[in-house]
Amino acid sequence: MNEWFQAEFHAERAHQFYESGQWDKALAELRLALAFDPDQSDWHFGMGLALEALHRFDEAAASYEQVLRLRGDDVETMLHMGLALMHGSHATRAIDMFSRASTIDPECEPALCHRIAAYT
């Protein structure tokens, strides 16, 4: 099996584990997939989701930061990163992230709502 197939195999297993609530296993599979192809933004995003589910918010924020490096300004990723920062007690950085998302999409209500929550 070549590296591309191995990476895809691990990513698919990660998705199955995530869907069944086995976040540790999903995370392990995503790490294996990313070892073959570290530039897959979707896999970094999945890692962020799994890390959030495990309440490892600082690591989740780092995964989302990698997604933004690979994808550029992606509002959905910014919202997730902001929430991870907020839950990880980094309210000021979370507010900045929600503000950035609002600048890109002024109609994005979740960015405004989450920013208000981060202020509190």
PDB file of C-alpha atoms in Angstrom:
ATOM      1  CA  MET A   1       0.000   0.000   0.000  1.00  0.00           C
ATOM      2  CA  ASN A   2       1.510   3.365  -0.956  1.00  0.00           C
ATOM      3  CA  GLU A   3       1.732   6.337   1.387  1.00  0.00           C
ATOM      4  CA  TRP A   4      -1.329   8.092  -0.055  1.00  0.00           C
ATOM      5  CA  PHE A   5      -3.503   5.027   0.560  1.00  0.00           C
ATOM      6  CA  GLN A   6      -2.080   4.580   4.044  1.00  0.00           C
ATOM      7  CA  ALA A   7      -2.782   8.206   4.909  1.00  0.00           C
ATOM      8  CA  GLU A   8      -6.346   7.961   3.573  1.00  0.00           C
ATOM      9  CA  PHE A   9      -6.868   4.667   5.414  1.00  0.00           C
ATOM     10  CA  HIS A  10      -5.883   6.265   8.733  1.00  0.00           C
ATOM     11  CA  ALA A  11      -7.987   9.362   8.042  1.00  0.00           C
ATOM     12  CA  GLU A  12     -11.048   7.218   7.315  1.00  0.00           C
ATOM     13  CA  ARG A  13     -10.497   5.185  10.482  1.00  0.00           C
ATOM     14  CA  ALA A  14     -10.180   8.452  12.405  1.00  0.00           C
ATOM     15  CA  HIS A  15     -13.533   9.561  11.040  1.00  0.00           C
ATOM     16  CA  GLN A  16     -15.148   6.278  12.108  1.00  0.00           C
ATOM     17  CA  PHE A  17     -13.668   6.514  15.596  1.00  0.00           C
ATOM     18  CA  TYR A  18     -14.739  10.146  15.919  1.00  0.00           C
ATOM     19  CA  GLU A  19     -18.299   9.316  14.867  1.00  0.00           C
ATOM     20  CA  SER A  20     -18.458   6.599  17.525  1.00  0.00           C
ATOM     21  CA  GLY A  21     -17.130   8.912  20.255  1.00  0.00           C
ATOM     22  CA  GLN A  22     -13.724   7.241  20.494  1.00  0.00           C
ATOM     23  CA  TRP A  23     -11.802  10.489  20.380  1.00  0.00           C
ATOM     24  CA  ASP A  24      -8.459   9.155  21.637  1.00  0.00           C
ATOM     25  CA  LYS A  25      -8.417   6.572  18.857  1.00  0.00           C
ATOM     26  CA  ALA A  26      -9.509   9.167  16.305  1.00  0.00           C
ATOM     27  CA  LEU A  27      -6.675  11.414  17.409  1.00  0.00           C
ATOM     28  CA  ALA A  28      -4.126   8.596  17.119  1.00  0.00           C
ATOM     29  CA  GLU A  29      -5.305   7.763  13.595  1.00  0.00           C
ATOM     30  CA  LEU A  30      -5.166  11.405  12.522  1.00  0.00           C
ATOM     31  CA  ARG A  31      -1.617  11.674  13.810  1.00  0.00           C
ATOM     32  CA  LEU A  32      -0.694   8.651  11.673  1.00  0.00           C
ATOM     33  CA  ALA A  33      -2.410  10.148   8.620  1.00  0.00           C
ATOM     34  CA  LEU A  34      -0.661  13.487   9.118  1.00  0.00           C
ATOM     35  CA  ALA A  35       2.700  11.727   9.403  1.00  0.00           C
ATOM     36  CA  PHE A  36       2.223  10.778   5.733  1.00  0.00           C
ATOM     37  CA  ASP A  37       0.763  14.110   4.598  1.00  0.00           C
ATOM     38  CA  PRO A  38       1.136  16.998   7.073  1.00  0.00           C
ATOM     39  CA  ASP A  39      -0.496  19.528   4.729  1.00  0.00           C
ATOM     40  CA  GLN A  40      -4.048  18.149   4.874  1.00  0.00           C
ATOM     41  CA  SER A  41      -6.014  20.942   6.512  1.00  0.00           C
ATOM     42  CA  ASP A  42      -9.102  18.740   6.947  1.00  0.00           C
ATOM     43  CA  TRP A  43      -7.117  16.314   9.069  1.00  0.00           C
ATOM     44  CA  HIS A  44      -5.764  19.107  11.260  1.00  0.00           C
ATOM     45  CA  PHE A  45      -9.346  20.353  11.617  1.00  0.00           C
ATOM     46  CA  GLY A  46     -10.424  16.849  12.658  1.00  0.00           C
ATOM     47  CA  MET A  47      -7.620  16.785  15.221  1.00  0.00           C
ATOM     48  CA  GLY A  48      -8.920  20.056  16.612  1.00  0.00           C
ATOM     49  CA  LEU A  49     -12.411  18.600  16.929  1.00  0.00           C
ATOM     50  CA  ALA A  50     -11.126  15.470  18.653  1.00  0.00           C
ATOM     51  CA  LEU A  51      -8.952  17.509  21.010  1.00  0.00           C
ATOM     52  CA  GLU A  52     -11.903  19.745  21.861  1.00  0.00           C
ATOM     53  CA  ALA A  53     -13.991  16.661  22.626  1.00  0.00           C
ATOM     54  CA  LEU A  54     -11.199  15.538  24.967  1.00  0.00           C
ATOM     55  CA  HIS A  55     -11.178  19.005  26.618  1.00  0.00           C
ATOM     56  CA  ARG A  56      -7.594  19.592  25.464  1.00  0.00           C
ATOM     57  CA  PHE A  57      -8.384  23.116  24.376  1.00  0.00           C
ATOM     58  CA  ASP A  58      -4.883  24.565  24.031  1.00  0.00           C
ATOM     59  CA  GLU A  59      -3.877  21.708  21.736  1.00  0.00           C
ATOM     60  CA  ALA A  60      -7.135  22.105  19.799  1.00  0.00           C
ATOM     61  CA  ALA A  61      -6.388  25.796  19.273  1.00  0.00           C
ATOM     62  CA  ALA A  62      -2.932  24.877  17.953  1.00  0.00           C
ATOM     63  CA  SER A  63      -4.521  22.447  15.477  1.00  0.00           C
ATOM     64  CA  TYR A  64      -6.927  25.115  14.280  1.00  0.00           C
ATOM     65  CA  GLU A  65      -4.041  27.544  13.961  1.00  0.00           C
ATOM     66  CA  GLN A  66      -2.377  25.054  11.618  1.00  0.00           C
ATOM     67  CA  VAL A  67      -5.603  24.851   9.598  1.00  0.00           C
ATOM     68  CA  LEU A  68      -5.589  28.628   9.199  1.00  0.00           C
ATOM     69  CA  ARG A  69      -1.965  28.514   8.041  1.00  0.00           C
ATOM     70  CA  LEU A  70      -2.925  25.980   5.382  1.00  0.00           C
ATOM     71  CA  ARG A  71      -6.329  27.347   4.343  1.00  0.00           C
ATOM     72  CA  GLY A  72      -6.033  31.035   5.007  1.00  0.00           C
ATOM     73  CA  ASP A  73      -8.935  32.938   6.521  1.00  0.00           C
ATOM     74  CA  ASP A  74     -11.634  30.334   7.129  1.00  0.00           C
ATOM     75  CA  VAL A  75     -14.487  31.577   9.316  1.00  0.00           C
ATOM     76  CA  GLU A  76     -15.577  28.119  10.522  1.00  0.00           C
ATOM     77  CA  THR A  77     -12.049  27.362  11.701  1.00  0.00           C
ATOM     78  CA  MET A  78     -11.823  30.769  13.376  1.00  0.00           C
ATOM     79  CA  LEU A  79     -15.024  30.076  15.298  1.00  0.00           C
ATOM     80  CA  HIS A  80     -13.712  26.721  16.517  1.00  0.00           C
ATOM     81  CA  MET A  81     -10.342  28.211  17.385  1.00  0.00           C
ATOM     82  CA  GLY A  82     -12.018  31.053  19.268  1.00  0.00           C
ATOM     83  CA  LEU A  83     -14.108  28.616  21.280  1.00  0.00           C
ATOM     84  CA  ALA A  84     -11.065  26.476  22.079  1.00  0.00           C
ATOM     85  CA  LEU A  85      -9.181  29.578  23.189  1.00  0.00           C
ATOM     86  CA  MET A  86     -12.131  30.703  25.289  1.00  0.00           C
ATOM     87  CA  HIS A  87     -12.466  27.319  26.980  1.00  0.00           C
ATOM     88  CA  GLY A  88      -8.710  27.251  27.477  1.00  0.00           C
ATOM     89  CA  SER A  89      -8.885  30.534  29.441  1.00  0.00           C
ATOM     90  CA  HIS A  90      -7.461  32.706  26.667  1.00  0.00           C
ATOM     91  CA  ALA A  91     -10.381  35.120  26.393  1.00  0.00           C
ATOM     92  CA  THR A  92      -8.385  37.985  24.903  1.00  0.00           C
ATOM     93  CA  ARG A  93      -7.079  35.832  22.052  1.00  0.00           C
ATOM     94  CA  ALA A  94     -10.579  34.376  21.593  1.00  0.00           C
ATOM     95  CA  ILE A  95     -12.055  37.876  21.265  1.00  0.00           C
ATOM     96  CA  ASP A  96      -9.437  38.699  18.644  1.00  0.00           C
ATOM     97  CA  MET A  97     -10.297  35.537  16.699  1.00  0.00           C
ATOM     98  CA  PHE A  98     -14.054  36.224  16.813  1.00  0.00           C
ATOM     99  CA  SER A  99     -13.417  39.827  15.734  1.00  0.00           C
ATOM    100  CA  ARG A 100     -11.340  38.591  12.811  1.00  0.00           C
ATOM    101  CA  ALA A 101     -14.144  36.231  11.782  1.00  0.00           C
ATOM    102  CA  SER A 102     -16.651  39.091  11.983  1.00  0.00           C
ATOM    103  CA  THR A 103     -14.450  41.250   9.795  1.00  0.00           C
ATOM    104  CA  ILE A 104     -14.375  38.557   7.119  1.00  0.00           C
ATOM    105  CA  ASP A 105     -18.088  37.767   7.408  1.00  0.00           C
ATOM    106  CA  PRO A 106     -20.032  40.632   9.018  1.00  0.00           C
ATOM    107  CA  GLU A 107     -23.225  38.538   8.834  1.00  0.00           C
ATOM    108  CA  CYS A 108     -21.752  35.735  10.966  1.00  0.00           C
ATOM    109  CA  GLU A 109     -23.930  35.801  14.080  1.00  0.00           C
ATOM    110  CA  PRO A 110     -22.013  33.071  15.934  1.00  0.00           C
ATOM    111  CA  ALA A 111     -18.859  35.215  15.808  1.00  0.00           C
ATOM    112  CA  LEU A 112     -20.705  38.078  17.478  1.00  0.00           C
ATOM    113  CA  CYS A 113     -22.416  35.850  20.047  1.00  0.00           C
ATOM    114  CA  HIS A 114     -19.188  34.048  20.962  1.00  0.00           C
ATOM    115  CA  ARG A 115     -17.336  37.358  21.202  1.00  0.00           C
ATOM    116  CA  ILE A 116     -19.930  38.627  23.672  1.00  0.00           C
ATOM    117  CA  ALA A 117     -19.568  35.424  25.692  1.00  0.00           C
ATOM    118  CA  ALA A 118     -15.773  35.786  25.677  1.00  0.00           C
ATOM    119  CA  TYR A 119     -16.089  39.279  27.121  1.00  0.00           C
ATOM    120  CA  THR A 120     -18.086  37.897  30.040  1.00  0.00           C
TER     121      THR A 120
END
